[in-house]
Short mmCIF file of C-alpha atoms in Angstrom, two decimals:
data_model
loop_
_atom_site.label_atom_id
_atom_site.label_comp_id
_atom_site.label_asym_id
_atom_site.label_seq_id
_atom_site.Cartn_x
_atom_site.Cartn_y
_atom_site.Cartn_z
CA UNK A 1 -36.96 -13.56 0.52
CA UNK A 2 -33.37 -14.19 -0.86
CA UNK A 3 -32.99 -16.61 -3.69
CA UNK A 4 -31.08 -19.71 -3.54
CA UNK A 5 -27.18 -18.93 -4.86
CA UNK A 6 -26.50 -22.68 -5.41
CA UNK A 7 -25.65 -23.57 -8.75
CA UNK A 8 -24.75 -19.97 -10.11
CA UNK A 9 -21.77 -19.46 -11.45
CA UNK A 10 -19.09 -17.06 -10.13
CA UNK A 11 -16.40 -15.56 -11.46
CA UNK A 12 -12.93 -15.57 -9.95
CA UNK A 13 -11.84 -13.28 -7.56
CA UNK A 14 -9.42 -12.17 -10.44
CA UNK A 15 -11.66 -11.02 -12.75
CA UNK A 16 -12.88 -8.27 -10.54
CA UNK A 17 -9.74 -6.41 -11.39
CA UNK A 18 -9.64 -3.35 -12.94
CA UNK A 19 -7.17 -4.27 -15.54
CA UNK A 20 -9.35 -7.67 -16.50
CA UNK A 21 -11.84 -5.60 -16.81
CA UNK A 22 -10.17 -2.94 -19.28
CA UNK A 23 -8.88 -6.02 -21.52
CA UNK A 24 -12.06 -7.69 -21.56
CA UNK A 25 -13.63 -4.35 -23.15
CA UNK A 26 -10.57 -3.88 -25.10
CA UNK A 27 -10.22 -7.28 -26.63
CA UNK A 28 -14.62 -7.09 -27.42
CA UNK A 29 -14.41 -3.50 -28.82
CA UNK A 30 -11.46 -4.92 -30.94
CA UNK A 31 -13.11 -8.05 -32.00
CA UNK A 32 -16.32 -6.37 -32.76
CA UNK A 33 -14.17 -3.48 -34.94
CA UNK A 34 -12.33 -6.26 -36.54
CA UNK A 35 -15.17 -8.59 -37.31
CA UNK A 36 -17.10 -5.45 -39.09
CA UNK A 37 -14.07 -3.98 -41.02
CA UNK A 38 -13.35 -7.81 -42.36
CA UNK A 39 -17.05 -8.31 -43.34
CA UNK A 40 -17.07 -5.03 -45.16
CA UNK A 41 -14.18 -5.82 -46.75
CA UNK A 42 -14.92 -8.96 -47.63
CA UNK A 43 -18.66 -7.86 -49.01
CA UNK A 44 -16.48 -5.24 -50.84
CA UNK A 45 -13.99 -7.94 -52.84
CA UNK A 46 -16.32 -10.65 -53.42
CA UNK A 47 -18.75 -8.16 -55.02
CA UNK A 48 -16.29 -6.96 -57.62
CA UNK A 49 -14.68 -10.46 -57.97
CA UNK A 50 -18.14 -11.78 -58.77
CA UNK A 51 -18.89 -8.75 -61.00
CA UNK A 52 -16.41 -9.24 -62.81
CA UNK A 53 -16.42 -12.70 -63.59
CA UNK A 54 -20.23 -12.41 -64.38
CA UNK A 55 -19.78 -9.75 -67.00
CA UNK A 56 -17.12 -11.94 -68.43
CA UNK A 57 -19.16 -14.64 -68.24
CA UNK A 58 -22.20 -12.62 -69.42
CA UNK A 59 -19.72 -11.31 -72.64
CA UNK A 60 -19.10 -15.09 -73.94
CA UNK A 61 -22.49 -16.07 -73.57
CA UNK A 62 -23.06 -13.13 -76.09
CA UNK A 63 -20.70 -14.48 -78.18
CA UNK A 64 -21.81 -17.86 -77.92
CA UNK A 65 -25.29 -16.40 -78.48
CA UNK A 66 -24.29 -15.35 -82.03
CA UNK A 67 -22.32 -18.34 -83.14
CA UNK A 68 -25.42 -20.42 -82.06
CA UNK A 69 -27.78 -18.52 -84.14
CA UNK A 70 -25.54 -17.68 -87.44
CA UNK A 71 -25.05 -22.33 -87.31
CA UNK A 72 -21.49 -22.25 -86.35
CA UNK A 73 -20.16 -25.15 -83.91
CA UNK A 74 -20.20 -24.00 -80.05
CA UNK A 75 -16.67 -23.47 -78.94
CA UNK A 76 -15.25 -25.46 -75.67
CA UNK A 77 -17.01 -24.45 -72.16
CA UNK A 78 -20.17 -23.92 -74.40
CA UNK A 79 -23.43 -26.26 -74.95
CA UNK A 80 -27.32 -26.63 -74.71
CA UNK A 81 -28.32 -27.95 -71.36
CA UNK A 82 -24.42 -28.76 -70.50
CA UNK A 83 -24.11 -31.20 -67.40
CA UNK A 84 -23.40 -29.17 -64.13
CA UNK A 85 -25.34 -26.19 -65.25
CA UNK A 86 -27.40 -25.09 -61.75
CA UNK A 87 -31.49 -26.04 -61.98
CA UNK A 88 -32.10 -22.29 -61.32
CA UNK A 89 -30.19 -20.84 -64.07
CA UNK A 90 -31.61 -23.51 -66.72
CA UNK A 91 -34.99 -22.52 -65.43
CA UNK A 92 -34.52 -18.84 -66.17
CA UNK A 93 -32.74 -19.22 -68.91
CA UNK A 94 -35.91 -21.65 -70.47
CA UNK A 95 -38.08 -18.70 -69.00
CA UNK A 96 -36.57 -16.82 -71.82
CA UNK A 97 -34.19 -14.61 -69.68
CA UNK A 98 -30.35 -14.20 -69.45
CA UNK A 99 -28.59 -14.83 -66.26
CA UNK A 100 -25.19 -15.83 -64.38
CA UNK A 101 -24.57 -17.77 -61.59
CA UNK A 102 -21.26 -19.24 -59.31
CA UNK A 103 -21.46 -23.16 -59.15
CA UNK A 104 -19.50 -26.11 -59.65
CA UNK A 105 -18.35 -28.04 -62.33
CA UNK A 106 -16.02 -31.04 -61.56
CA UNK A 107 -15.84 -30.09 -58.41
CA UNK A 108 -13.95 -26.77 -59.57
CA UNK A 109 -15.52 -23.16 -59.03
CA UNK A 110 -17.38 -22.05 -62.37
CA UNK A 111 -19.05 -18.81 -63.41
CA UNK A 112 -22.11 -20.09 -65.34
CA UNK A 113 -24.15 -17.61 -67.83
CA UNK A 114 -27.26 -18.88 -69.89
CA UNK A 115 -29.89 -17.64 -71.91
CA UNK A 116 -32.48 -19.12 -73.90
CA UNK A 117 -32.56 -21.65 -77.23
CA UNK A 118 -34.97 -23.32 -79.41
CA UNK A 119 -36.88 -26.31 -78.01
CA UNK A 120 -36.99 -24.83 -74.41
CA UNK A 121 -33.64 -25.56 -73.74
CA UNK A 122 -31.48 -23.47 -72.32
CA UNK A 123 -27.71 -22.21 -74.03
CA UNK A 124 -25.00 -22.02 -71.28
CA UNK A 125 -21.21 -20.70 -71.25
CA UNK A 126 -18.80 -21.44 -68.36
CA UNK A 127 -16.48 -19.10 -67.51
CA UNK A 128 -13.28 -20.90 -64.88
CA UNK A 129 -13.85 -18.89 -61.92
CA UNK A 130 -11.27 -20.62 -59.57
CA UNK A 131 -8.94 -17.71 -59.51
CA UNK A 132 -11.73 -15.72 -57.86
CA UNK A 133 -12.53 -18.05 -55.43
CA UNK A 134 -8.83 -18.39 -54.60
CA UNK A 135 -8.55 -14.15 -54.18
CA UNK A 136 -11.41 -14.30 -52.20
CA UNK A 137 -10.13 -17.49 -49.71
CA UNK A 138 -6.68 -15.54 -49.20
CA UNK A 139 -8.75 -12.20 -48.33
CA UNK A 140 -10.80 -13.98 -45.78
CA UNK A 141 -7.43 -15.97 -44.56
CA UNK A 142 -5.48 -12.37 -44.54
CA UNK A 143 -8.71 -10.70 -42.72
CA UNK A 144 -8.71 -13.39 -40.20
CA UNK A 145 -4.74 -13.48 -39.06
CA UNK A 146 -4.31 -9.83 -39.39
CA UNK A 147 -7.18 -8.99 -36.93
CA UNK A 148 -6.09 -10.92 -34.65
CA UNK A 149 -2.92 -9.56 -34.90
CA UNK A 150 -4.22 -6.32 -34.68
CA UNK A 151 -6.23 -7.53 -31.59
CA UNK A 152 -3.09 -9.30 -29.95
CA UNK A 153 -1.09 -5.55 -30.47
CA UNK A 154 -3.95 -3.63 -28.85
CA UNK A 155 -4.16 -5.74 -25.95
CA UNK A 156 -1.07 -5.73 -25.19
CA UNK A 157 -0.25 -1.85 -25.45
CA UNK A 158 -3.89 -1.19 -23.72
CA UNK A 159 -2.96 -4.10 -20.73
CA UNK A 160 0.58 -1.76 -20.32
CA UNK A 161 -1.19 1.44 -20.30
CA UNK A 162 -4.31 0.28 -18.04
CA UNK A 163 -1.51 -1.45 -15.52
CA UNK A 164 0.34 2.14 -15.44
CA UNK A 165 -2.67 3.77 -13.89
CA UNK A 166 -3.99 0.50 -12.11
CA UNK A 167 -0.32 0.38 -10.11
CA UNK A 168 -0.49 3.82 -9.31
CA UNK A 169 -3.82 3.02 -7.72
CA UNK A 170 -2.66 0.36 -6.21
CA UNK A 171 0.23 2.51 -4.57
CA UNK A 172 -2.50 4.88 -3.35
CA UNK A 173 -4.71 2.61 -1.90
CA UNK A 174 -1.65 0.70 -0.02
CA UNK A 175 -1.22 4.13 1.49
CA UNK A 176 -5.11 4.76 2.32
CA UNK A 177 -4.49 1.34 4.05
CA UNK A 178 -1.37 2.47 5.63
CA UNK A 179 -2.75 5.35 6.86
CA UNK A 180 -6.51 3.91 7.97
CA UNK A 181 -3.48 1.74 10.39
CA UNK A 182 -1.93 4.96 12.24
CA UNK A 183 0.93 5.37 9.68
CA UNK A 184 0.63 9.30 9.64
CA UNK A 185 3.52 9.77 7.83
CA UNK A 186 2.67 7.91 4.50
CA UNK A 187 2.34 10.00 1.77
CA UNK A 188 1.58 8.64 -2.12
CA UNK A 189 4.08 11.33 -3.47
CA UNK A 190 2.57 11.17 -6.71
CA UNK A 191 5.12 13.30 -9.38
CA UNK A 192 2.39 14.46 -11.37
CA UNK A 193 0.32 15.67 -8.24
CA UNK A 194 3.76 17.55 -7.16
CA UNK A 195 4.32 19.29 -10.23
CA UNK A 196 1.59 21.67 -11.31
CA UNK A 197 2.66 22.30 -14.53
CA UNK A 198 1.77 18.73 -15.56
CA UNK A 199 -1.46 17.62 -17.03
CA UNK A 200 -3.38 16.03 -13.78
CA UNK A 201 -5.16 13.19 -14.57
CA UNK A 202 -8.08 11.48 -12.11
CA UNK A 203 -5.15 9.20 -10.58
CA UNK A 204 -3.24 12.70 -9.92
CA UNK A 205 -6.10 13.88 -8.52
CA UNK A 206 -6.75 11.45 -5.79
CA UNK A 207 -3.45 11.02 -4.72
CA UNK A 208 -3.16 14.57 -3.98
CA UNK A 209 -6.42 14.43 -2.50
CA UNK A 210 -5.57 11.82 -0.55
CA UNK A 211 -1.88 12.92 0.61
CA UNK A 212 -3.63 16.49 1.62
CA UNK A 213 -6.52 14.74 3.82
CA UNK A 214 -3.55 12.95 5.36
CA UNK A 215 -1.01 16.35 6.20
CA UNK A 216 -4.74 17.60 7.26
CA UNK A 217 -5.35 14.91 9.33
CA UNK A 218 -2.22 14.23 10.92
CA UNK A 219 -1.96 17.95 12.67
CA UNK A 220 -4.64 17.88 13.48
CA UNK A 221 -4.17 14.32 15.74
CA UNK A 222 -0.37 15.86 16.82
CA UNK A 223 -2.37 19.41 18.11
CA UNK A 224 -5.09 17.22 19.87
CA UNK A 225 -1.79 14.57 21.02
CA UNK A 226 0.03 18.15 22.41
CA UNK A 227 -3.18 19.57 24.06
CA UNK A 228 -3.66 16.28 25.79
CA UNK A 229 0.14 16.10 27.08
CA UNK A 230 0.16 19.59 28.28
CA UNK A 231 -2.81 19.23 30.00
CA UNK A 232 -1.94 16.36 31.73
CA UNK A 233 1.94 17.89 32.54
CA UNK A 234 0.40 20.61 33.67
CA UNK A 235 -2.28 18.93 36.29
CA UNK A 236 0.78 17.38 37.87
CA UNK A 237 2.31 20.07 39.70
CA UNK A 238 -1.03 21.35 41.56
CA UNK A 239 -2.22 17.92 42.05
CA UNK A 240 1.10 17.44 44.08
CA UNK A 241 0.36 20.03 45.97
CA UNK A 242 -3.32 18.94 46.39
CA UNK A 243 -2.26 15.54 47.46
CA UNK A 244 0.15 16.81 49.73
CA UNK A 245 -2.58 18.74 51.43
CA UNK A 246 -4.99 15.90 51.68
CA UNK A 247 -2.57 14.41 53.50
CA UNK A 248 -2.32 16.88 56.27
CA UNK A 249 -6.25 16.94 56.76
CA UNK A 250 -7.42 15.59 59.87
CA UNK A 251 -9.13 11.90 59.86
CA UNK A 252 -12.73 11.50 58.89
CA UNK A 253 -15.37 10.53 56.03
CA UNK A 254 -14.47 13.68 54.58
CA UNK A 255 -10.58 13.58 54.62
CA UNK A 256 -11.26 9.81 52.79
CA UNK A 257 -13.27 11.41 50.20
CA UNK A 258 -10.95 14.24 49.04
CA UNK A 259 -7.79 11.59 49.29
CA UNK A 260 -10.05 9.24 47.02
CA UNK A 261 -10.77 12.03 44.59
CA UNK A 262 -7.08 13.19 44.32
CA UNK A 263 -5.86 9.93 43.92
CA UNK A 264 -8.58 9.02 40.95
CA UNK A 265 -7.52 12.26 39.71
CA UNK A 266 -3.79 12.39 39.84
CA UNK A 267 -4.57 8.13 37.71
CA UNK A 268 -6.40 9.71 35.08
CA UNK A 269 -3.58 12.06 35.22
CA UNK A 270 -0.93 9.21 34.12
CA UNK A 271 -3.25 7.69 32.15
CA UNK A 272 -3.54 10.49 29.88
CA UNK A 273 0.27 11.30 29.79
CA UNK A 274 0.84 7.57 28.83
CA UNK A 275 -1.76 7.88 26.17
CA UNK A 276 0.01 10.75 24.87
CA UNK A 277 3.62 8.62 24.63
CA UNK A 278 1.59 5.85 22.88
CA UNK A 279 0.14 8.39 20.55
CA UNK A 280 3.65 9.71 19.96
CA UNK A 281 5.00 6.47 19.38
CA UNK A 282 8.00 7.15 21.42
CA UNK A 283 7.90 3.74 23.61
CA UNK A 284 10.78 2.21 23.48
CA UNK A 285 11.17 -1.88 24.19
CA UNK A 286 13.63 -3.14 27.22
CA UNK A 287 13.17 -6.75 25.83
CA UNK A 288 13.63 -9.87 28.39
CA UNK A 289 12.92 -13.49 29.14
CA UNK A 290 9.96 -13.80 30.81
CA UNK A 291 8.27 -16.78 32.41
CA UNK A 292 4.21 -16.53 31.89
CA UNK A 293 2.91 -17.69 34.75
CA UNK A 294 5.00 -16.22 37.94
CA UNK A 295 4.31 -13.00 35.75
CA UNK A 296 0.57 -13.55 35.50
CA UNK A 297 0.22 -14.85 39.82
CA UNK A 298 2.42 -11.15 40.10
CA UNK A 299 0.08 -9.23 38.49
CA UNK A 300 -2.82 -11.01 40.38
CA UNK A 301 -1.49 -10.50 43.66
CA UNK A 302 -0.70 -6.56 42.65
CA UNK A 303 -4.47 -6.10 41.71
CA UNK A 304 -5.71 -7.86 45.38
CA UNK A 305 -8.60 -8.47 43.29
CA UNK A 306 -9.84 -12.99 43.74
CA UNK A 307 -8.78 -13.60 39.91
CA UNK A 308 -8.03 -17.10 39.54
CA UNK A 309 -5.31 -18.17 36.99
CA UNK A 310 -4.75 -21.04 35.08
CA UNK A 311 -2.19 -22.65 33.22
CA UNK A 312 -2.89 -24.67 30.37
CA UNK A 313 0.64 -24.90 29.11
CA UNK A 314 3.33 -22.87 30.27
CA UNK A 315 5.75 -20.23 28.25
CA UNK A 316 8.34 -17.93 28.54
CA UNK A 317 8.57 -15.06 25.90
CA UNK A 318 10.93 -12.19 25.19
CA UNK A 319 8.39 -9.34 26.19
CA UNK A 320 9.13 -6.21 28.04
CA UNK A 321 7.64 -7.29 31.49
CA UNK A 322 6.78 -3.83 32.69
CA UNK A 323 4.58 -2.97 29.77
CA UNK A 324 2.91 -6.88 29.74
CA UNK A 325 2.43 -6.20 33.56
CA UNK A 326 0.33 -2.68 32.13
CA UNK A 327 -1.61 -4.90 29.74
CA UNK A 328 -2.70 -7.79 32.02
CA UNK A 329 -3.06 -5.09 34.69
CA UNK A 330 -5.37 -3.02 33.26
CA UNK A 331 -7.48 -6.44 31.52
CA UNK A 332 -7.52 -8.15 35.43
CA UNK A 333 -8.97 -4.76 36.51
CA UNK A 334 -11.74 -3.94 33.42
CA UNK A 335 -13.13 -7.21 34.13
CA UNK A 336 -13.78 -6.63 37.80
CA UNK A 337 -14.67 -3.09 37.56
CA UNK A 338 -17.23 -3.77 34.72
CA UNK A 339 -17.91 -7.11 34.72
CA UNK A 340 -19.01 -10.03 37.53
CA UNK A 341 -17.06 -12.89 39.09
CA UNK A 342 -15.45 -15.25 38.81
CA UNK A 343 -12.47 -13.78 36.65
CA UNK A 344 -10.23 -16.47 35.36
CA UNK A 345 -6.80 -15.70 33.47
CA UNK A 346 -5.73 -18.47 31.24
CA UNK A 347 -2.38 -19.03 30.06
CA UNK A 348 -1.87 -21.31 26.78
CA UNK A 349 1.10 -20.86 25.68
CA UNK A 350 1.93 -17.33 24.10
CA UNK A 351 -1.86 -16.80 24.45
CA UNK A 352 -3.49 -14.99 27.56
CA UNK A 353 -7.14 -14.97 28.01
CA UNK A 354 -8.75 -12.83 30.71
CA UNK A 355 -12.04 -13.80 30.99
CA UNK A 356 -15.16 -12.17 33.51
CA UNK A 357 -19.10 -13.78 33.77
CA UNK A 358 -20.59 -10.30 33.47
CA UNK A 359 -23.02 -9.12 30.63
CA UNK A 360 -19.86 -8.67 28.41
CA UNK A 361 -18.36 -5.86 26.10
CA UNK A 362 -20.41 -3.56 24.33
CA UNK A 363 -20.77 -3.97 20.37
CA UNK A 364 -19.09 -0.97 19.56
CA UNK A 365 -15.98 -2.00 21.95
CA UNK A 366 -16.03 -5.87 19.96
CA UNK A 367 -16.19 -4.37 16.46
CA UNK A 368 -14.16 -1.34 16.56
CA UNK A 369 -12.31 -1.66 19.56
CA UNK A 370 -12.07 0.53 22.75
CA UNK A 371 -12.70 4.46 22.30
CA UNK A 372 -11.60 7.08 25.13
CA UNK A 373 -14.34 8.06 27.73
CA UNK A 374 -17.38 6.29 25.40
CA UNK A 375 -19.94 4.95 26.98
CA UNK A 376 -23.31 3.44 25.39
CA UNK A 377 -27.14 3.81 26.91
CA UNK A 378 -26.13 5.62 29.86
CA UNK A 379 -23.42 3.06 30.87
CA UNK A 380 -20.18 3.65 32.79
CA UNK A 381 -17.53 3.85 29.70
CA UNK A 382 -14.71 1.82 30.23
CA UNK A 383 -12.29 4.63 30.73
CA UNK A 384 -8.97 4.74 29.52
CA UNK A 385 -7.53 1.44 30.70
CA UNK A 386 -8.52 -0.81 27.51
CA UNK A 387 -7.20 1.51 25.36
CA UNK A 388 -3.85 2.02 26.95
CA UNK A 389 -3.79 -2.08 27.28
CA UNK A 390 -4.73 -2.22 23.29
CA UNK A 391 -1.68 0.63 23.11
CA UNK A 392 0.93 -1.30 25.20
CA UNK A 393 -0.16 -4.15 23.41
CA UNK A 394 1.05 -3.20 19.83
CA UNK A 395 4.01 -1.90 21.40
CA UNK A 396 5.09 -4.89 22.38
CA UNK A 397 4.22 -6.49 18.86
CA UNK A 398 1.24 -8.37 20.46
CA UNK A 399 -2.04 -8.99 19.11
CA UNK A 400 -5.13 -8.09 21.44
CA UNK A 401 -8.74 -9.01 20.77
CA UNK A 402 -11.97 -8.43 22.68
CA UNK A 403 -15.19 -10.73 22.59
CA UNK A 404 -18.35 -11.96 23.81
CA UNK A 405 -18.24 -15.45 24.93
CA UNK A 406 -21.36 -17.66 23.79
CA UNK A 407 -22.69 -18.21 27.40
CA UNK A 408 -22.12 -14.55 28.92
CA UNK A 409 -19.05 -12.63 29.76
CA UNK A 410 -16.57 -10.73 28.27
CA UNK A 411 -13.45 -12.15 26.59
CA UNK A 412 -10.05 -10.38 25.86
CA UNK A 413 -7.41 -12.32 24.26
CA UNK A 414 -3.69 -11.20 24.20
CA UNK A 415 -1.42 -13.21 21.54
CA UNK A 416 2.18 -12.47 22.04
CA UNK A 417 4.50 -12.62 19.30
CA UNK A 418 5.66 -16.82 18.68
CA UNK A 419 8.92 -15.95 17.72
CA UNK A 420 10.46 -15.51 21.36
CA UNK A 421 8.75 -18.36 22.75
CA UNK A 422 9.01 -22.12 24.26
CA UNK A 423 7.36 -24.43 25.88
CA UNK A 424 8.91 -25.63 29.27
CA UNK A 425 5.94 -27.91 29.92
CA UNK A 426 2.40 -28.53 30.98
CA UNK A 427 1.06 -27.28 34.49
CA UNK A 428 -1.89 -26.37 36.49
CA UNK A 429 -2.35 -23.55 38.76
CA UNK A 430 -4.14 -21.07 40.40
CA UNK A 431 -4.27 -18.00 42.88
#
């Protein structure tokens, strides 16, 4: 059972940070080495301070001691039982027993000593201890402002040393992300990871790690990315000739089979080779104005499938129309192929919606998007034509999304970039 989180307190995001982190430890370590040098040091002073002002103290009262006992008169800062002598001392000293002790007298710092008299009373010196308690203020006052000086120094040059490695970090994870996106070519370029010769530290380390996985990984996609457009170039000539042929068989069941084949053949064919010039990245835009709807109704019409569209509000967008044609294409023909009627296509704006009433997409195809040939449980996979829509779909700078709507059916959504468009109006339609 999970306990309640209300009422705990959380941390900003901020303080998650590597660097808040490393000052936080800095500026405790610091504190904690400053606190414990200054008590030492203090401990250290106050002790000889005190000592010496006691044996001073302890000196007069000898003095005293003598003039008392030979009947001379008690010099100033001398008496029996003097006003402002501390209840302790008088009690040792009327115990018979010498002793010193820091108190006040008028409100000033004062080194008592006693020691015993006649009539259990108790002979006491004071010795001016204010200079002492001055030394010992301005220690404590120089301790204080010179650790925190000391603390303000460190964090600084620790915050600019920790921020050195936490940028390059930074850099290399903005690569990792660049990379995880299909950016082959981005490297961290570390110079201490280039250059051998120089001590390699752990942020060295993983950049070269990371820039190696990357070389590693890329030629390994651009040999798979050749294989597959080779293949496919090469299929093209003998399924020509195979297509050709099928066309010179005589009419029948069997003459409609082979045809059917070749032709599913010779699509997979140009599905494969387009894949390959989406891989490449060597698309190339042949940007026009485009009105949504008569595009949409075209593509309908091409597919003879009974898609109905709608138009919520009408657009036109700067798109390339044969490539948006691929996208809503391929969408129009997943959801009849793998899904059930009715299939509706909703325009709104720069937003397309192609929508079927089938069981919907599978959860591997909502989270991570569609995968070549895959197919779950013993399914039919959904081929190659999602991912070339997803594919045509960046090209053209658009954003494509696949979901499961609430009440059954499969969703795809295709956001085209806001920049090129306008709104001519408001109309309902349908095909």
């Amino acid at each position: 059972m999970r306990r309640p989180t209300r009422g705990l307190l959380r941390l900003p995001r901020w303080t998650a940070t590597l660097t808040w982190k490393a000052a936080a430890f800095i500026a405790v370590m610091c504190c904690g080495l400053a606190a414990l040098l200054g008590v030492l040091v203090h401990v250290s002073v106050t002790d000889q301070t005190v000592g010496e002002a006691r044996g001073r103290a302890l000196d007069r009262l000898t003095d005293v001691t003598a003039a008392y006992e030979a009947g001379d008169r008690l010099p100033p800062g001398a008496g029996l039982d003097p006003p402002g002598l501390p209840a302790r001392l008088r009690q040792l000293a009327v115990d018979g027993k010498r002793g010193s002790m820091v108190g006040e007298h008028d409100t000033h710092p004062t080194m008592w000593a006693a020691g015993p008299a006649d009539g259990g009373r108790a002979l006491a010196v004071q010795y001016d201890y204010a200079q002492g308690a001055h030394t010992i203020d301005a220690l404590d006052r120089a301790i204080v402002w010179s650790s925190a000086l000391a603390i303000g120094v460190t964090l600084l040059v620790g915050a600019f040393a920790v921020t050195r490695v936490t940028r390059r970090l930074h850099a290399t994870a903005r690569v990792a992300r660049r990379i995880s996106g299909g950016d082959l070519d981005a490297r961290v370029d570390d110079p201490r990871a280039q250059d051998p010769r120089r001590p390699q530290d752990e942020v060295a380390a993983v950049a070269g790690a990371l820039d190696t996985m990357a070389s590693s990984l890329q030629g390994k996609l651009l040999s798979e990315q050749r294989f597959t457009a080779d293949v496919a170039h090469e299929l093209r000539t003998p399924l020509t000739g195979l297509h050709a042929a099928a066309e010179l068989l005589p009419p029948g069941r069997p003459t409609e089979l082979v045809r059917d084949r070749v032709a599913a053949l010779r699509t997979l064919t140009e599905d494969l080779l387009e894949i390959s010039r989406l891989d490449a990245r060597s698309e190339r835009l042949e940007l026009d104005s485009e009105p949504l709807a008569p595009l949409a109704e075209r593509v309908v019409r091409a597919s003879g499938t009974d898609t109905t569209v709608r138009v919520v509000r009408g657009a036109r967008v700067e798109t390339d129309r044969r490539r948006l044609e691929r996208v809503l294409g391929n969408l129009v023909a997943n959801a009849h192929k793998h899904g059930r009627g009715p299939v509706v296509l909703t325009l709104d704006g720069p937003v397309v919606t192609v929508r079927d009433h089938g069981d919907g997409y599978p959860d591997y195809l909502v989270e991570h998007g569609p995968q070549r040939f895959r197919t779950e449980g013993g399914s039919k996979g959904h081929g190659l034509g999602l991912t070339i829509a997803l594919g045509q779909a960046q090209v053209l700078g658009a954003r494509l999304a696949f979901a499961n709507a609430p009440d059954g059916g499969a969703v795809a959504t295709l956001t085209l970039p806001q920049g090129g468009w306008e709104e001519p109006g408001v109309s309902d339609g349908g095909v």
